[in-house]
JSON list of C-alpha atoms in Angstrom, two decimals:
[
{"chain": "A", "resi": 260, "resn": "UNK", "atom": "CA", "xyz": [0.00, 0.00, 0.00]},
{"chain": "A", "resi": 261, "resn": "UNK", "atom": "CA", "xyz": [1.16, 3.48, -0.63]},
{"chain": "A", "resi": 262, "resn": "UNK", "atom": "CA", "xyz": [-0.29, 6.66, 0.67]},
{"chain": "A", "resi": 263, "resn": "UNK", "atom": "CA", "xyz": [0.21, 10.35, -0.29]},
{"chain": "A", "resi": 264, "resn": "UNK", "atom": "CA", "xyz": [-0.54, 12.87, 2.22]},
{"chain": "A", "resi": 265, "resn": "UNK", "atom": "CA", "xyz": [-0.74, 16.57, 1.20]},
{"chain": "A", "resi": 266, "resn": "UNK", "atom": "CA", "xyz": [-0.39, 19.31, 3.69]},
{"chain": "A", "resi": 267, "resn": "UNK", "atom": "CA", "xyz": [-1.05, 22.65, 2.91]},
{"chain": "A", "resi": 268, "resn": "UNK", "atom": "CA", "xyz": [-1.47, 25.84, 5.21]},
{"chain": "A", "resi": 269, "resn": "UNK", "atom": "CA", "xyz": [-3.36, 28.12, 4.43]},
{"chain": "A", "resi": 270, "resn": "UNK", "atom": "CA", "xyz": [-1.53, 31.80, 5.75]},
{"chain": "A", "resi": 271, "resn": "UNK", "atom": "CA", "xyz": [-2.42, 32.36, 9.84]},
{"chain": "A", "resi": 272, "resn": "UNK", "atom": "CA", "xyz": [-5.12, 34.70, 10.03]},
{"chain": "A", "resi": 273, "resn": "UNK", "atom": "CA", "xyz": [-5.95, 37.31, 12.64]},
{"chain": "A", "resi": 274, "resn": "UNK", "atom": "CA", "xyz": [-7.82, 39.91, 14.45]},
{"chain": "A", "resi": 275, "resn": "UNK", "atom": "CA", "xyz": [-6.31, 43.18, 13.98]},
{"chain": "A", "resi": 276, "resn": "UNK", "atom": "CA", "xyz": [-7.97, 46.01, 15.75]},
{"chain": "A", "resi": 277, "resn": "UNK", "atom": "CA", "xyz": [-6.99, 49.53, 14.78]},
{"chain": "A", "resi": 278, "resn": "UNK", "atom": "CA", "xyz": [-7.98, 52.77, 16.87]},
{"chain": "A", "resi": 279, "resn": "UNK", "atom": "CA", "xyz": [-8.35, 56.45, 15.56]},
{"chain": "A", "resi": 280, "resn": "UNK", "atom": "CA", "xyz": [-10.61, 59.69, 15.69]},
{"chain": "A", "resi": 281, "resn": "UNK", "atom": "CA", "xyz": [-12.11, 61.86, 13.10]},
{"chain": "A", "resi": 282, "resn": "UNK", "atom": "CA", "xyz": [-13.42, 65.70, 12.79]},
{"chain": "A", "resi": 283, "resn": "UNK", "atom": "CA", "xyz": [-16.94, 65.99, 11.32]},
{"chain": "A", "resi": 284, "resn": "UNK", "atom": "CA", "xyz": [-16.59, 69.94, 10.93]},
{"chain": "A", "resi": 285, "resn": "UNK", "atom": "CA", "xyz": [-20.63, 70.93, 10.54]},
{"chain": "A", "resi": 286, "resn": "UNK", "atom": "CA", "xyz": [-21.74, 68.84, 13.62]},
{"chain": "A", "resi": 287, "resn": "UNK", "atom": "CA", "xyz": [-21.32, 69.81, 17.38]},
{"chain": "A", "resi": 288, "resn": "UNK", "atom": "CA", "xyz": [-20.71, 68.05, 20.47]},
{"chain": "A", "resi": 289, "resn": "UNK", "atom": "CA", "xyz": [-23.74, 68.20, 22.62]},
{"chain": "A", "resi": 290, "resn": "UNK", "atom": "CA", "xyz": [-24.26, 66.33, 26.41]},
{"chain": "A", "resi": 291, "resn": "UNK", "atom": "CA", "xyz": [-26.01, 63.76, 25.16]},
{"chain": "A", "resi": 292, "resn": "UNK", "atom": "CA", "xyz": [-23.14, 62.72, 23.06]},
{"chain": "A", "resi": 293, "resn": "UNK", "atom": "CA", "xyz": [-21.71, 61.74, 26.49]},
{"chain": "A", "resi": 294, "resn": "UNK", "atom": "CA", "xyz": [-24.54, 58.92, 26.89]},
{"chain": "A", "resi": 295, "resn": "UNK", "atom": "CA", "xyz": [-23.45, 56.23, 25.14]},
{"chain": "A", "resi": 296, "resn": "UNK", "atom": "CA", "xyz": [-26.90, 54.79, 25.61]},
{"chain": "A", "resi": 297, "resn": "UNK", "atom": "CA", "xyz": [-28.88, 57.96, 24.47]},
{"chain": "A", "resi": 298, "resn": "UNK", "atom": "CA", "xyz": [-30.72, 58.22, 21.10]},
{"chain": "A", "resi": 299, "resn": "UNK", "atom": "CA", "xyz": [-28.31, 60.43, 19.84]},
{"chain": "A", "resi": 300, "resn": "UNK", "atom": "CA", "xyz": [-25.11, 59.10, 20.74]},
{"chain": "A", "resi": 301, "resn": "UNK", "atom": "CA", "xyz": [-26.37, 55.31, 18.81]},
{"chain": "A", "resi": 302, "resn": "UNK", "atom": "CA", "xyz": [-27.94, 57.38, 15.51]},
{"chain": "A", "resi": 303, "resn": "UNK", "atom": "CA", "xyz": [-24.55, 59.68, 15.37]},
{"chain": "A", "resi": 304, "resn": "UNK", "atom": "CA", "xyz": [-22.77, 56.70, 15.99]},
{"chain": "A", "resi": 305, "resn": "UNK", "atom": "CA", "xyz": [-24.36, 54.70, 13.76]},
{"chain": "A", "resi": 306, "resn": "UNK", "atom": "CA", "xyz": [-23.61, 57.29, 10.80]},
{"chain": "A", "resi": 307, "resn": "UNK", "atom": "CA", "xyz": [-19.97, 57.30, 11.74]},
{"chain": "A", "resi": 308, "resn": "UNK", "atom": "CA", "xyz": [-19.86, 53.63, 11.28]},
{"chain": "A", "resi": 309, "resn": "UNK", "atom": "CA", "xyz": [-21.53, 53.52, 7.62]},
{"chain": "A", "resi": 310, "resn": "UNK", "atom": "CA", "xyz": [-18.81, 56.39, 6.96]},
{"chain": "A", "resi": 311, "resn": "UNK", "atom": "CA", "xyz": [-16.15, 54.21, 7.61]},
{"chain": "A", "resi": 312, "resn": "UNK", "atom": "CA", "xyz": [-17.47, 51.08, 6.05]},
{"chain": "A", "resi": 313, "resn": "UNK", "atom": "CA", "xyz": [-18.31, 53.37, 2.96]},
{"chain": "A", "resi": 314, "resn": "UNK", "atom": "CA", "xyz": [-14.25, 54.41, 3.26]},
{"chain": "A", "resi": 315, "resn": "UNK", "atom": "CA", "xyz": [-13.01, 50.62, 3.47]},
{"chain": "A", "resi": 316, "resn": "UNK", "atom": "CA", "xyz": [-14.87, 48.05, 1.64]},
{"chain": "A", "resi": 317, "resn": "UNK", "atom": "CA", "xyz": [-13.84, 49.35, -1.54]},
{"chain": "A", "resi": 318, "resn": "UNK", "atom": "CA", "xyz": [-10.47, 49.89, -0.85]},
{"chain": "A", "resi": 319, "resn": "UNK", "atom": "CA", "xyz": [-7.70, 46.92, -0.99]},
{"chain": "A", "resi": 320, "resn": "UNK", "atom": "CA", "xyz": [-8.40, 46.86, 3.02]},
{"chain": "A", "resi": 321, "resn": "UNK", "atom": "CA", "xyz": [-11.72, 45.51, 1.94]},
{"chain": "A", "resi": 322, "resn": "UNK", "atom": "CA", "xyz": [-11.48, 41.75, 2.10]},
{"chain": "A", "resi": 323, "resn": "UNK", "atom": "CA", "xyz": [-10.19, 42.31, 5.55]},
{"chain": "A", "resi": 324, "resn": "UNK", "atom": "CA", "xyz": [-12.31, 44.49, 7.13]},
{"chain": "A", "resi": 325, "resn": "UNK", "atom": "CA", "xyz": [-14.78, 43.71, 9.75]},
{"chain": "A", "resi": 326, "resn": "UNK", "atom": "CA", "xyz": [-16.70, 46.35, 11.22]},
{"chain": "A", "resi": 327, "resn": "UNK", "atom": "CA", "xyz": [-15.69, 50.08, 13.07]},
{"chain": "A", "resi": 328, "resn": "UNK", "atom": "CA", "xyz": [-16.78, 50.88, 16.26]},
{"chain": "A", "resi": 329, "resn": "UNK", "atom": "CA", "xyz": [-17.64, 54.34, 17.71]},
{"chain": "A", "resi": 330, "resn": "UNK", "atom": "CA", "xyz": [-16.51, 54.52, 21.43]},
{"chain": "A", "resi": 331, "resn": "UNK", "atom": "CA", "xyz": [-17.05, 58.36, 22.51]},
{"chain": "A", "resi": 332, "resn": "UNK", "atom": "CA", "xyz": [-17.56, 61.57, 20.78]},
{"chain": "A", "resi": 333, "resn": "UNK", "atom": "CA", "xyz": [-16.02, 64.84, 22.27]},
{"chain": "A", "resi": 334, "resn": "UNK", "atom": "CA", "xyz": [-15.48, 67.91, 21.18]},
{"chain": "A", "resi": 335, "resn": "UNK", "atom": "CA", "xyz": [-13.47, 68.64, 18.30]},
{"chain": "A", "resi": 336, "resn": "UNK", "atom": "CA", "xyz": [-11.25, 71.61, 17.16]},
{"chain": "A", "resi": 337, "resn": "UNK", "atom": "CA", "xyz": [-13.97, 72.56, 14.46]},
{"chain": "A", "resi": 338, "resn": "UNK", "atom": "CA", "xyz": [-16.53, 70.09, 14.69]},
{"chain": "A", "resi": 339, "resn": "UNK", "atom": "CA", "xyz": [-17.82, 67.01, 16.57]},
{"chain": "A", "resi": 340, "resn": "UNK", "atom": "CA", "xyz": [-14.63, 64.40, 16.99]},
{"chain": "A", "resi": 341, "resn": "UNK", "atom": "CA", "xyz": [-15.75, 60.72, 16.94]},
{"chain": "A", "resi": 342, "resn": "UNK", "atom": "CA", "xyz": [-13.44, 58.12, 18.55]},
{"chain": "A", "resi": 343, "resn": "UNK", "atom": "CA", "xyz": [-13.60, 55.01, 16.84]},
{"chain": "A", "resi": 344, "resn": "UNK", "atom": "CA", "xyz": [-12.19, 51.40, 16.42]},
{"chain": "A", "resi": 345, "resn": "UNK", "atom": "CA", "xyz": [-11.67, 49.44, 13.41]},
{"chain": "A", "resi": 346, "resn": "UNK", "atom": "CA", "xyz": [-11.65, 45.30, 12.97]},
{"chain": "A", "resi": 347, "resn": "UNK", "atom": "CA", "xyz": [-9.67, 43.48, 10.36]},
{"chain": "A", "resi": 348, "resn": "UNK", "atom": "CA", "xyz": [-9.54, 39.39, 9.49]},
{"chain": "A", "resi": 349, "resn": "UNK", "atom": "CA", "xyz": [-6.11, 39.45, 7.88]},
{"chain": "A", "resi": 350, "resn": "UNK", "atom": "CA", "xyz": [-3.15, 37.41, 7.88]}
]
């Protein structure tokens, strides 16, 4: 008898999580913004997060990329400033 095994490895993938911010100059940081739970903070967030999904899945990042995540808003040097996270699958 005679066998033939084959072994190939496909390239080690990973989670790769990438912080930043970003200026919206004609929106304004309000209190509410501070409420991560509040009506506001989920919609604005929300917007963000299309944004950035609009900025990546196109790109050569696309295959990779997982989601963004908006973590706070504050106030920004000429605008609202959104503090986000983004997720990759690459390897």
């Amino acid at each position: 008898y005679f066998y033939l095994f084959f072994f190939s490895s496909a390239p080690a993938f990973s989670f790769i999580y990438i912080s930043g911010s970003v200026e919206i100059p004609n929106l304004t940081y309000t209190n509410d913004l501070n409420d991560p739970t509040s009506q506001k903070f989920l919609l604005q967030a929300k917007a963000v997060q299309n944004y950035l999904a609009e900025i990546y899945e196109p790109s050569f990042l696309g295959k990779y990329y997982l989601k963004s995540v908006v973590a706070a808003f504050s106030e920004g040097e000429s605008g609202l400033r959104a503090y986000f996270w983004n997720t990759f699958w690459a390897p």
